[in-house]
Coordinates of C-alpha atoms in Angstrom, one line a residue:
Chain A
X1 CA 0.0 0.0 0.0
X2 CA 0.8 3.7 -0.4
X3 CA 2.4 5.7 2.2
X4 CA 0.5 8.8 3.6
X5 CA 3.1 11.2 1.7
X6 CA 3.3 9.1 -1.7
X7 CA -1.3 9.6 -1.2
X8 CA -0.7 13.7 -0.4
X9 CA 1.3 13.6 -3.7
X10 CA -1.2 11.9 -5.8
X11 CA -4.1 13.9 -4.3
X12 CA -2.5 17.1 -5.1
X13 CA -1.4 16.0 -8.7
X14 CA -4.4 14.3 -9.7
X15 CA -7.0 14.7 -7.5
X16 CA -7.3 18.0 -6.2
X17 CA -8.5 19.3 -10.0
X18 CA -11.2 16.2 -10.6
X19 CA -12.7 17.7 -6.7
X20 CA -12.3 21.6 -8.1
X21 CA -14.8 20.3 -10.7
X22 CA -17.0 18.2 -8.0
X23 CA -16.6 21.6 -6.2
X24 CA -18.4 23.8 -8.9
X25 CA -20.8 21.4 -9.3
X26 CA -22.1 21.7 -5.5
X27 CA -22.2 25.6 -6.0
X28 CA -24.2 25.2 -8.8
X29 CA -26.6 22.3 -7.0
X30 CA -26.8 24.9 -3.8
X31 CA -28.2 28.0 -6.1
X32 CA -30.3 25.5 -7.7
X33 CA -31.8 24.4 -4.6
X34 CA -32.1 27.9 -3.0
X35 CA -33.4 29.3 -6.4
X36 CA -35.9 26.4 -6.5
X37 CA -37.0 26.9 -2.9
X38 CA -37.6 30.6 -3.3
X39 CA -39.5 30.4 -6.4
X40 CA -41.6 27.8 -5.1
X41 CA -42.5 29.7 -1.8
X42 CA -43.5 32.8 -3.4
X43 CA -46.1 31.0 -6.0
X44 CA -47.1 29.3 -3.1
X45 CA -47.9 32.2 -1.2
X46 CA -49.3 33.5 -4.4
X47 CA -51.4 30.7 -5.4
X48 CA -52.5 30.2 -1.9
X49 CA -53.5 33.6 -0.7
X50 CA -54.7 35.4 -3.7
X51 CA -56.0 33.1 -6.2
X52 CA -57.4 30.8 -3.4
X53 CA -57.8 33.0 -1.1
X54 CA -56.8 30.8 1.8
X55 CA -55.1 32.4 4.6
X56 CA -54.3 29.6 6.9
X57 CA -50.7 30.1 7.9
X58 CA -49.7 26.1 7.3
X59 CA -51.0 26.2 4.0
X60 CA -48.4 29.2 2.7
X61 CA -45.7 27.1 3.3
X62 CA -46.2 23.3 3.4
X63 CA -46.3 22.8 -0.5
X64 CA -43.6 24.7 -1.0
X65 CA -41.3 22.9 1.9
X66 CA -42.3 20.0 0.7
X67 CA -41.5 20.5 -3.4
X68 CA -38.0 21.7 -1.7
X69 CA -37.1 18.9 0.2
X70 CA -37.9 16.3 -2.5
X71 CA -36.5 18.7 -5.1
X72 CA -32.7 19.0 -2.8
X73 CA -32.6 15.7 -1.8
X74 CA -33.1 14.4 -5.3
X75 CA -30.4 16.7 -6.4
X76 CA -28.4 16.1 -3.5
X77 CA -28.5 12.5 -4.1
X78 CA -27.7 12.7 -7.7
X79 CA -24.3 14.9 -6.9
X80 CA -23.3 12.2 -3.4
X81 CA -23.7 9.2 -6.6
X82 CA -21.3 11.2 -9.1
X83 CA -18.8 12.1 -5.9
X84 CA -18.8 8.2 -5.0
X85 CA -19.0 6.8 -8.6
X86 CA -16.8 8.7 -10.2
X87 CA -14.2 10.8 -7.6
X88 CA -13.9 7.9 -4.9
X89 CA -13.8 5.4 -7.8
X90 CA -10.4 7.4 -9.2
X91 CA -8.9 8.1 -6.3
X92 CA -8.9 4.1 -5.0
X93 CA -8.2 3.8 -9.3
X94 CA -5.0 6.0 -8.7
X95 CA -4.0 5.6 -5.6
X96 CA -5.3 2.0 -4.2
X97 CA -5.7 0.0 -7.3
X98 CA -5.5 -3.5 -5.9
X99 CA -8.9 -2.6 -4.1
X100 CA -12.4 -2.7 -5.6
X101 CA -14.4 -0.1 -4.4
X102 CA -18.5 -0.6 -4.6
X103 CA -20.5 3.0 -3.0
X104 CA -23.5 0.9 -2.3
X105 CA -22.2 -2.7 -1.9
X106 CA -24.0 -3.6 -4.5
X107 CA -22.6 -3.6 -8.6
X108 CA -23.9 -0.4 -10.3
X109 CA -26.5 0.5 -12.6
X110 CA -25.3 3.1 -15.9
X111 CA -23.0 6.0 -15.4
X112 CA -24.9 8.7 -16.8
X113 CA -26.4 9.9 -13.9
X114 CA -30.4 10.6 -15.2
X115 CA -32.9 10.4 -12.8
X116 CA -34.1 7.2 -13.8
X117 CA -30.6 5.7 -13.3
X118 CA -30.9 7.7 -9.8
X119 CA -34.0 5.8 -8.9
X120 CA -32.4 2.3 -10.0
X121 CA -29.4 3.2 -7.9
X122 CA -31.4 4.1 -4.9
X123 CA -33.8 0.7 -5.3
X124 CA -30.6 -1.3 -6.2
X125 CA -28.7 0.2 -2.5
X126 CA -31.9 -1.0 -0.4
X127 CA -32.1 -4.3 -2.4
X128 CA -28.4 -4.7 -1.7
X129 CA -28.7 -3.9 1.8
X130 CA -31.3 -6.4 3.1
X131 CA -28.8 -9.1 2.0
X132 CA -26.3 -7.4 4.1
X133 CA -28.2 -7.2 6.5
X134 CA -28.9 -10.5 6.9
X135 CA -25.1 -11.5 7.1
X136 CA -24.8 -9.4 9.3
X137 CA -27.5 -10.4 11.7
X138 CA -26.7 -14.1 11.1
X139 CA -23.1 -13.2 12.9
X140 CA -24.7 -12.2 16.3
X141 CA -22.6 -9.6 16.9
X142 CA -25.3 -8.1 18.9
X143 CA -28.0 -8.8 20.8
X144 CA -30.2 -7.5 18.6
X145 CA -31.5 -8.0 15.5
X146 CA -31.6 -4.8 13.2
X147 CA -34.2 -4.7 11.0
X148 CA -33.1 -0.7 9.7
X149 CA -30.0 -1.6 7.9
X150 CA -27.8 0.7 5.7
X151 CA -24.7 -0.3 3.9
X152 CA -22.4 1.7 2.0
X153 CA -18.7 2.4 1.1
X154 CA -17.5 -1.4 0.7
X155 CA -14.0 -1.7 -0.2
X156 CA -12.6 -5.2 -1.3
X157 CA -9.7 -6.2 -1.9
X158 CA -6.4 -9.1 -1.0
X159 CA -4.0 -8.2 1.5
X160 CA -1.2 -10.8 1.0
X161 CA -2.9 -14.2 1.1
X162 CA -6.0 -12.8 2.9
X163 CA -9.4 -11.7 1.5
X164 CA -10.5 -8.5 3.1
X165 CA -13.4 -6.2 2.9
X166 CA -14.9 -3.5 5.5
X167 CA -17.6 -1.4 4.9
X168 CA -20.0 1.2 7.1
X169 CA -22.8 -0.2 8.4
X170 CA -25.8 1.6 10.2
X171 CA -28.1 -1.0 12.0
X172 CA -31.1 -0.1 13.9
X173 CA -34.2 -1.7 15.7
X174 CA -37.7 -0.4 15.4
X175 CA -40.4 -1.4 17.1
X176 CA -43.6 -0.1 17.3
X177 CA -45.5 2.9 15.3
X178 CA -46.8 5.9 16.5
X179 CA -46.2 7.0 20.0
X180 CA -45.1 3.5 21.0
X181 CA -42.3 3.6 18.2
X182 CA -38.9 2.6 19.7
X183 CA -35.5 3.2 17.8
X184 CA -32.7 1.3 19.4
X185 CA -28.9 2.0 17.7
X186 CA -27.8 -1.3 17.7
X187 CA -24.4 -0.2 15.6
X188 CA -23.0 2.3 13.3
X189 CA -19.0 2.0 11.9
X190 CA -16.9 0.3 10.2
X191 CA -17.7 -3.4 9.7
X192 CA -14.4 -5.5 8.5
X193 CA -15.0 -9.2 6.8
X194 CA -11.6 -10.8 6.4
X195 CA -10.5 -14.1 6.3
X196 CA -9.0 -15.9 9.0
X197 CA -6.0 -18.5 8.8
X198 CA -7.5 -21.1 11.0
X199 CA -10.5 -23.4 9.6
X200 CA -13.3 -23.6 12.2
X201 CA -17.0 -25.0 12.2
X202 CA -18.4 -23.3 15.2
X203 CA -19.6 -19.9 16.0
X204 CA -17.9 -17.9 18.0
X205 CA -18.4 -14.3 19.4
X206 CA -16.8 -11.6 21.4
X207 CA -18.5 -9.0 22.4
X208 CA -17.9 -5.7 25.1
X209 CA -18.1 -6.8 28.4
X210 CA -20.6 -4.0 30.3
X211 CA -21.9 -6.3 32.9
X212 CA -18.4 -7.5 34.0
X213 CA -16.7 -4.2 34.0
X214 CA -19.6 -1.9 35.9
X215 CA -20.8 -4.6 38.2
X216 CA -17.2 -6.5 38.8
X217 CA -16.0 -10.2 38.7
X218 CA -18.6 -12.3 40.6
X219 CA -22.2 -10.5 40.1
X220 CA -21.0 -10.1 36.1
X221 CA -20.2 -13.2 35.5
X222 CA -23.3 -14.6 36.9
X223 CA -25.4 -11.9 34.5
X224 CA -23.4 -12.8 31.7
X225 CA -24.4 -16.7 32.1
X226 CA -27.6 -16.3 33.4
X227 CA -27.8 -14.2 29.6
X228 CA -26.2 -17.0 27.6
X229 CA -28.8 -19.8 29.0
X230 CA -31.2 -19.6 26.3
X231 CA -28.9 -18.9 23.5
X232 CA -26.7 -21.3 21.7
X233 CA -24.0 -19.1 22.0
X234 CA -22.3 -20.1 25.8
X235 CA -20.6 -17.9 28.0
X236 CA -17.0 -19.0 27.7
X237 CA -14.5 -17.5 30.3
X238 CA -11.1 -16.9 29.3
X239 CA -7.7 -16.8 31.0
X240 CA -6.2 -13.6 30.5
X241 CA -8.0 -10.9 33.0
X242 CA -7.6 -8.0 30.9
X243 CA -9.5 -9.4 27.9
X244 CA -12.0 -10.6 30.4
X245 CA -12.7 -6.8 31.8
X246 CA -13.2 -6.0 28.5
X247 CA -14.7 -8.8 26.8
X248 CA -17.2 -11.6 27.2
X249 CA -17.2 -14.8 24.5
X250 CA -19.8 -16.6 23.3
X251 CA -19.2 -19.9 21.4
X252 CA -21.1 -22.9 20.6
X253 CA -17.8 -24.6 21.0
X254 CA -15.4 -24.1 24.0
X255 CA -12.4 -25.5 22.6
X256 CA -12.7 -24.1 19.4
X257 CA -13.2 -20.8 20.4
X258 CA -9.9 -21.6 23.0
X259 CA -8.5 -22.7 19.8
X260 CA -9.1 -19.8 18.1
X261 CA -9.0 -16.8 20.9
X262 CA -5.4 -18.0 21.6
X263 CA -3.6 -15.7 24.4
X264 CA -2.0 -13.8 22.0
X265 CA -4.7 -12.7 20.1
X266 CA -6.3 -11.6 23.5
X267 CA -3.3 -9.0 23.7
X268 CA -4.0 -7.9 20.8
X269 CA -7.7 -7.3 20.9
X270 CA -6.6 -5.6 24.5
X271 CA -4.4 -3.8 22.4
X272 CA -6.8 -2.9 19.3
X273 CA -9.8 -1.5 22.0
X274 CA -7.5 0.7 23.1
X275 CA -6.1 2.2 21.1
X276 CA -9.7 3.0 19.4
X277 CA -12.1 5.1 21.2
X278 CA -15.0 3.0 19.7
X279 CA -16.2 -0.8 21.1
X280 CA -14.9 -3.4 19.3
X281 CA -16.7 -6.4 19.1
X282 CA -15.9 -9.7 16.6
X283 CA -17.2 -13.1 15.7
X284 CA -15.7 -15.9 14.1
X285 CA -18.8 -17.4 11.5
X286 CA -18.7 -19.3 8.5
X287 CA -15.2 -19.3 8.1
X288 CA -14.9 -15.6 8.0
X289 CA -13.6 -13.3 10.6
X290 CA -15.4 -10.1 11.1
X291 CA -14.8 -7.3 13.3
X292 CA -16.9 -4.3 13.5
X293 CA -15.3 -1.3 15.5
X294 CA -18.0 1.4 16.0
X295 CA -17.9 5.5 15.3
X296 CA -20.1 8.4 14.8
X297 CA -18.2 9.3 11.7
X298 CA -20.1 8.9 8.3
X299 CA -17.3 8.8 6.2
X300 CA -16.8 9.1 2.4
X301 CA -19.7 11.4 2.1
X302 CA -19.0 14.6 0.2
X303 CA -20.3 18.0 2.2
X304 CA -23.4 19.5 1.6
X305 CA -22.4 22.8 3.5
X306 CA -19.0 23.3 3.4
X307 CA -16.2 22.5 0.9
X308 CA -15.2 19.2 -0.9
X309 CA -11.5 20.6 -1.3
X310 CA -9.9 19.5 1.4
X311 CA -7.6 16.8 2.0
X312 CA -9.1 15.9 5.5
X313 CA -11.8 14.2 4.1
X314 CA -9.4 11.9 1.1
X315 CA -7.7 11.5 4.3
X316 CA -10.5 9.0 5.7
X317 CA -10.0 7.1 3.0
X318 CA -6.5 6.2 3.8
X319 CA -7.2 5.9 7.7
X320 CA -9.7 3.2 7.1
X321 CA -7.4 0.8 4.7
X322 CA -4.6 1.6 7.6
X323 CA -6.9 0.4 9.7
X324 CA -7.6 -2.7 7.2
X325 CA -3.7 -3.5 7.1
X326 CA -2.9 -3.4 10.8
X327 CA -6.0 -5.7 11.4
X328 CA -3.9 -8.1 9.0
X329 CA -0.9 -7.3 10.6
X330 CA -1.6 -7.6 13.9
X331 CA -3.7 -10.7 14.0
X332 CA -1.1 -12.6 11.8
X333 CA -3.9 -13.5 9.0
X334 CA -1.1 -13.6 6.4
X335 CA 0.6 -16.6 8.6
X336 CA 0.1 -20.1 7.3
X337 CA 1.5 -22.6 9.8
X338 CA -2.2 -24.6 10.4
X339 CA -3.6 -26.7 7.8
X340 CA -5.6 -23.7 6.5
X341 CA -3.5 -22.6 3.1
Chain B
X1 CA -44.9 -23.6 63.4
X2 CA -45.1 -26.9 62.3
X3 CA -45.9 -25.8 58.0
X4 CA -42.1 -23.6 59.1
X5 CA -40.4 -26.1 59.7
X6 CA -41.9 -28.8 57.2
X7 CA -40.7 -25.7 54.4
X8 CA -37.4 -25.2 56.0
X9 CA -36.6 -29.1 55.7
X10 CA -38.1 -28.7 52.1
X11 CA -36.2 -25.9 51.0
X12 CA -33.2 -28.0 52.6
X13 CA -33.7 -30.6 50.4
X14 CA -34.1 -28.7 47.4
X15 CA -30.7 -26.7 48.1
X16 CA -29.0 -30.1 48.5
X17 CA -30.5 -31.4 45.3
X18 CA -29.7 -28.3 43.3
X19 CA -26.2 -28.8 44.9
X20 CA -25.3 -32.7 44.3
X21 CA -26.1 -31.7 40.6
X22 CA -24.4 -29.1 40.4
X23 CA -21.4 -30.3 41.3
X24 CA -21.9 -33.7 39.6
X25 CA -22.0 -31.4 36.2
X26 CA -18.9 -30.4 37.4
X27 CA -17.2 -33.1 37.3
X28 CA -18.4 -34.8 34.4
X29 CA -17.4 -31.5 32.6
X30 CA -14.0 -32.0 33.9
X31 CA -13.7 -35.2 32.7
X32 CA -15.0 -34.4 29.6
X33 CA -12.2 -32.0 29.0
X34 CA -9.8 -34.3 30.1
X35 CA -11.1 -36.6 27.2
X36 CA -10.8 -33.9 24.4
X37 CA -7.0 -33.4 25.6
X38 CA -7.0 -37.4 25.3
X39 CA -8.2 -36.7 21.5
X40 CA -5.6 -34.1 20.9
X41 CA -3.0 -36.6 22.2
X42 CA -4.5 -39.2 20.0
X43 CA -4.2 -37.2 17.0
X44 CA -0.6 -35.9 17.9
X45 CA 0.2 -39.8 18.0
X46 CA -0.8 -40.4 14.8
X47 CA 1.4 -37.5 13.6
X48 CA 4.5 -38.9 15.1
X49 CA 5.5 -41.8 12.6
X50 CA 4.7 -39.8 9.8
X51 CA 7.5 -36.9 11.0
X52 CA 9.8 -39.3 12.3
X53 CA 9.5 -41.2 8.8
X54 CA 9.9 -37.6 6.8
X55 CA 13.4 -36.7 9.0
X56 CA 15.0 -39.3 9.8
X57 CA 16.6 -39.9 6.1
X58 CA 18.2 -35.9 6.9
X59 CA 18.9 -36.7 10.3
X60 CA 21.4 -38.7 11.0
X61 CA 22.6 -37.6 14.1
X62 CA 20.0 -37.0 15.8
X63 CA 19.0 -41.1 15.1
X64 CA 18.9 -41.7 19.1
X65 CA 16.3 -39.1 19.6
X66 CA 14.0 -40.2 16.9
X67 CA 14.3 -43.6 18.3
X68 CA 13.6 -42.3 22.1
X69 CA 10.1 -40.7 20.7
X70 CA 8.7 -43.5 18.8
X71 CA 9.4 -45.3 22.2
X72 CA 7.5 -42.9 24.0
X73 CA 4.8 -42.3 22.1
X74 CA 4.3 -46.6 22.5
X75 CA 4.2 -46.2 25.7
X76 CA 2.1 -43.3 26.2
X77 CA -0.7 -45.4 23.6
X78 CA -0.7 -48.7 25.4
X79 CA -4.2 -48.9 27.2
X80 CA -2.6 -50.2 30.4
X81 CA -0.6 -46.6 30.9
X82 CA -2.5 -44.9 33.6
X83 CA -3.4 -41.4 33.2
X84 CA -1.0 -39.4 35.0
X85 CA 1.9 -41.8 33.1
X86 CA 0.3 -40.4 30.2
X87 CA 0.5 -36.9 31.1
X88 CA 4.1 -37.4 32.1
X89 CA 4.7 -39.0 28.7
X90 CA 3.0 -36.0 26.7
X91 CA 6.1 -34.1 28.4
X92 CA 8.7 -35.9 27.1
X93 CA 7.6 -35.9 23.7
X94 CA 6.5 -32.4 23.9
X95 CA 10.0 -31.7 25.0
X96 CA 11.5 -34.0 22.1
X97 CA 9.3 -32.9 18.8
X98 CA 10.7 -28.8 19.9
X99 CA 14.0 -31.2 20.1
X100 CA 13.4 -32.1 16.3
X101 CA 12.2 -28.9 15.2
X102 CA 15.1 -26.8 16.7
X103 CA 17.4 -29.5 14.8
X104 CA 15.5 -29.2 11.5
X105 CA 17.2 -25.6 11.3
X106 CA 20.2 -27.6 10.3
X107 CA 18.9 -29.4 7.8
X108 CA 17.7 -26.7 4.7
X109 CA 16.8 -28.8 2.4
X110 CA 14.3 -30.8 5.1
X111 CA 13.0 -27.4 5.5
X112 CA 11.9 -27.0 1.6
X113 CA 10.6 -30.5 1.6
X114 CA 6.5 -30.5 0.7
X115 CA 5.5 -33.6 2.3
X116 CA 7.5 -32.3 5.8
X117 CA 6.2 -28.8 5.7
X118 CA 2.3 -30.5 5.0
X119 CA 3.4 -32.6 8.2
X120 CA 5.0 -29.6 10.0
X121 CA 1.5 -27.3 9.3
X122 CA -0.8 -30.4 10.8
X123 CA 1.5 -31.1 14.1
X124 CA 1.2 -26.7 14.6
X125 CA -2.8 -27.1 14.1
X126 CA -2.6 -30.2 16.1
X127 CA -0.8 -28.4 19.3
X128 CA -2.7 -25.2 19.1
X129 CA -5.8 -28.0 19.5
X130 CA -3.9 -29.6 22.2
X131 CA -3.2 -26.1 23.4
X132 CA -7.0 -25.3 23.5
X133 CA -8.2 -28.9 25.1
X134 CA -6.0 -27.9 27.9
X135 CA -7.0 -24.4 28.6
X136 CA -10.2 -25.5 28.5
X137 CA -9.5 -28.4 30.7
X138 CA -7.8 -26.0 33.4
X139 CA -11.1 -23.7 33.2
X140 CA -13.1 -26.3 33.9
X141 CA -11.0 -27.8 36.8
X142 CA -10.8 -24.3 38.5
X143 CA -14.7 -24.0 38.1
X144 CA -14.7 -27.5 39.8
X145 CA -12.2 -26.5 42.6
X146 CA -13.8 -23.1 43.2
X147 CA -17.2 -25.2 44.1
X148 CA -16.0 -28.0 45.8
X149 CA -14.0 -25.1 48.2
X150 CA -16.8 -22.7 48.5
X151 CA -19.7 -22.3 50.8
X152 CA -22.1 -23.7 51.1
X153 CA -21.6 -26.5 48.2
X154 CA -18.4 -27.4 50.1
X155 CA -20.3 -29.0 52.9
X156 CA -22.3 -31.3 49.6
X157 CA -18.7 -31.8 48.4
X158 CA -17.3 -33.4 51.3
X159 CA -20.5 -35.5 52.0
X160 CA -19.4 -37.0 48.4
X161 CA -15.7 -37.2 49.2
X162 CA -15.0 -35.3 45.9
X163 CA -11.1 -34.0 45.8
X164 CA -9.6 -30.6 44.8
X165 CA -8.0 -31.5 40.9
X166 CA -5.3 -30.5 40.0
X167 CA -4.4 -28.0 37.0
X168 CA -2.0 -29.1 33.9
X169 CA 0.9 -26.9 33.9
X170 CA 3.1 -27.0 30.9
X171 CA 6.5 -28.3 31.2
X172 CA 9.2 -26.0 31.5
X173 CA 10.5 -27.2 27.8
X174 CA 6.6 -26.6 26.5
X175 CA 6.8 -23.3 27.6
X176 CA 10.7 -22.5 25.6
X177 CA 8.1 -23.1 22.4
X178 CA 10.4 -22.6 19.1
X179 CA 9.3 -20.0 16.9
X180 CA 8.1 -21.6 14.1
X181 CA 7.7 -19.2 12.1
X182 CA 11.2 -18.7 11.1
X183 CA 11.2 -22.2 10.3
X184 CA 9.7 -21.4 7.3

């Protein structure tokens, strides 16, 4: 991979003029919008008041709010698809070419960008993500199931002999409607699929240990059993005490979780939480090893508001496959001394 | 007074019944573990011929030490070897396979040979097993010895004359592991 400097360089040579372009663009969908919204809010008020002659306060504005909203989203959504599809595309093109990058996880519909290719793209994202979704809910990261699910920003790719790819996720549960309605957060960050160098059957998960660390040793441990009755997933305690202040594990397999969660890789999963100020949690499923590190961040998203000039926000880009290699590096995926090849 | 007592010798009962099964899970999970270390063992014995039959044409000087394991590991699979023999045995052939694979080092092309390097990847996957049969044997033995020494299933414990186990501590050799990464 690209060092940070040898990235700077390529962003200022070829980079920084595509996003000059992307930056006109936005200045142009801003007027648009504005122009739109205060053209539709004075034939609203004129329609309204003096060829209708209603004079009801809601009805002077709600049309026109609403043909606003639908008309900047549209063309907000229409200018994020040409920033992902075509600037994010080059710069992993230029500066990451060994890594497939997919905006919506899903393969894209045509390139020219009408609103009917909008539409497909949109459908396309929310087919996409149920699938996800169910991946991800099959891994048990979580307690919960989500059942509000958004995928985006998937990069793909081989590091060495090791098959990575880490995405954002957003996962939610909501229940109920109306006044009842519940939204729990269940995640949002940076989800990481990779594969690992040991074969395994089972299922196995680790997840933050609350219960342990607020309520200590004893009355946590007992919580976090008394939890893990009715699941298939079994609480599995583990040697090393700082992992275990951190951390609970689940597995439907003791020793093969023991097998798997080997001391060392307790140090570094110490060593990985932190050093990152979201929770880490990870499970070992279908032969694939997935880690999902939480963050407020909604990265790879090009600013409405303020400028798309700026390095900072390239600079993402690079902090997540950092991110990607150290995972590799620091659990030893690349290492082939089992039978796994 | 009488329906008082009559629910105190219930409830007395029903603590001593939750107890005896308690700890009776216990132990069966202990000796459950101690059979999937017996499985790892097993599988580590099967290993051995195989290695010593892939070396010992590039080892010539080390003859008396490939001699000395296939001995062991005889011993350690005759059916009349009682358990802690057994565990005594692991030891020694623990402490002579890092033997071999410190002495492999002087022997480069051993190193590049396929069917060795297969047999070296199965005998890491089969230790790291071992590894895991082991720490999960020692987690379940503590969880034994913490309830057999606590109160109040302590008292249940000594009514069934159940014993403290002990834990399995790696040898001394075991725990000098070789790097084997550099082996390769």
């Amino acid at each position: 991979m690209k060092s940070r400097k040898e990235f700077k360089e390529i962003y200022l040579r070829a980079i920084k003029p595509k996003l000059v372009r992307f930056e006109r663009a936005r200045n142009k969908m801003r007027r648009q919008i504005f122009l739109l919204a205060i053209a539709s809010f004075v034939a609203n008020i004129y329609v309204v008041h003096f060829v209708l002659g209603i004079t009801e306060a809601l009805f002077s504005i709600l049309p026109a709010f609403l043909v606003s909203v639908t008309f900047g989203s549209y063309k907000y959504w229409a200018f994020r698809r040409e920033f992902k599809n075509k600037l994010i595309a080059k710069v992993f093109e230029l500066a990451f070419p060994d890594f497939t990058y997919r905006p919506n996880g899903v393969d894209e519909v045509g390139d020219s960008g009408g609103a009917l290719e909008v539409l497909k793209d949109f459908t396309n994202s929310k087919i996409g993500n149920l699938s996800q979704m169910a991946e991800f809910n099959r891994t048990s990261l979580f307690l919960s199931e989500s059942n509000t699910f958004r995928y985006e920003d998937e990069i793909s790719g081989k590091l060495g002999k090791t098959d990575v790819c880490v995405s954002e996720v957003f996962a939610k549960r909501v229940t109920g409607s109306g006044k009842n309605r519940r939204v729990e957060n269940i995640f949002s960050g940076l989800f990481f699929k990779l594969d690992f160098h040991k074969n395994f059957s089972q299922h196995t998960v680790i997840r933050p240990d609350f219960a342990e660390r607020f309520l200590g040793g004893l009355i946590g441990n007992k919580l976090q059993k008394m939890g893990s009755s009715f699941s298939n997933l079994k609480l599995v305690r583990m040697e090393d005490p700082r992992f275990e202040k951190l951390f609970a594990v689940y597995s439907s397999d003791q020793n093969e979780a023991r097998y798997l969660i080997t001391p060392k890789l307790m140090e570094k999963f110490v060593e990985l939480q932190k050093s990152n100020k979201g929770r880490v949690s990870c499970a070992f499923f279908e032969q694939k090893f997935y880690i999902a590190i939480s963050s407020r961040k909604n990265r790879f998203e090009p600013s409405f508001f303020g400028s798309v000039l700026p390095f900072a926000d390239l600079k993402d880009i690079y902090e997540v496959l950092e991110l990607l290699q150290r995972l590799v590096e620091e659990f030893e995926l690349n290492t082939r001394l089992w039978s796994k090849e | 007074m009488l329906f008082a007592i009559l629910g105190l010798v219930l409830l007395s009962g029903l603590l001593a019944l939750v107890l005896y099964n308690t700890l009776i899970k216990k132990r069966n999970e202990v000796e459950n573990a101690f059979s999937g270390i017996e499985v790892q063992l097993t599988k580590r014995y099967d290993l051995i011929p195989n290695l010593v039959e892939a070396v010992k044409q590039y080892m010539q000087h080390e003859k008396s030490l490939l001699e000395n394991i296939t001995k062991l590991r005889v011993s350690a699979m005759n059916p009349e070897t009682a358990s802690d023999m057994k565990l005594k045995l692991d030891n020694q052939i623990s402490s002579g396979l890092g033997k071999i694979m410190v002495a492999v080092e002087n022997y480069p092309d051993l190193k590049s040979n396929s069917t060795f390097i297969e047999l070296q990847k199965s005998l890491n996957e089969v230790e790291e097993q071992l590894s895991a049969a082991r720490r999960t044997f020692n987690a379940m033995v503590t969880d034994y010895n913490n309830s057999i020494e606590m109160f109040p299933s302590s008292i249940m414990a000594s009514f069934m004359g159940l014993r403290r186990r002990e834990l399995f501590i790696a040898p001394e050799e075991a725990k000098k592991r070789v790097d084997l990464k550099k082996m390769f």
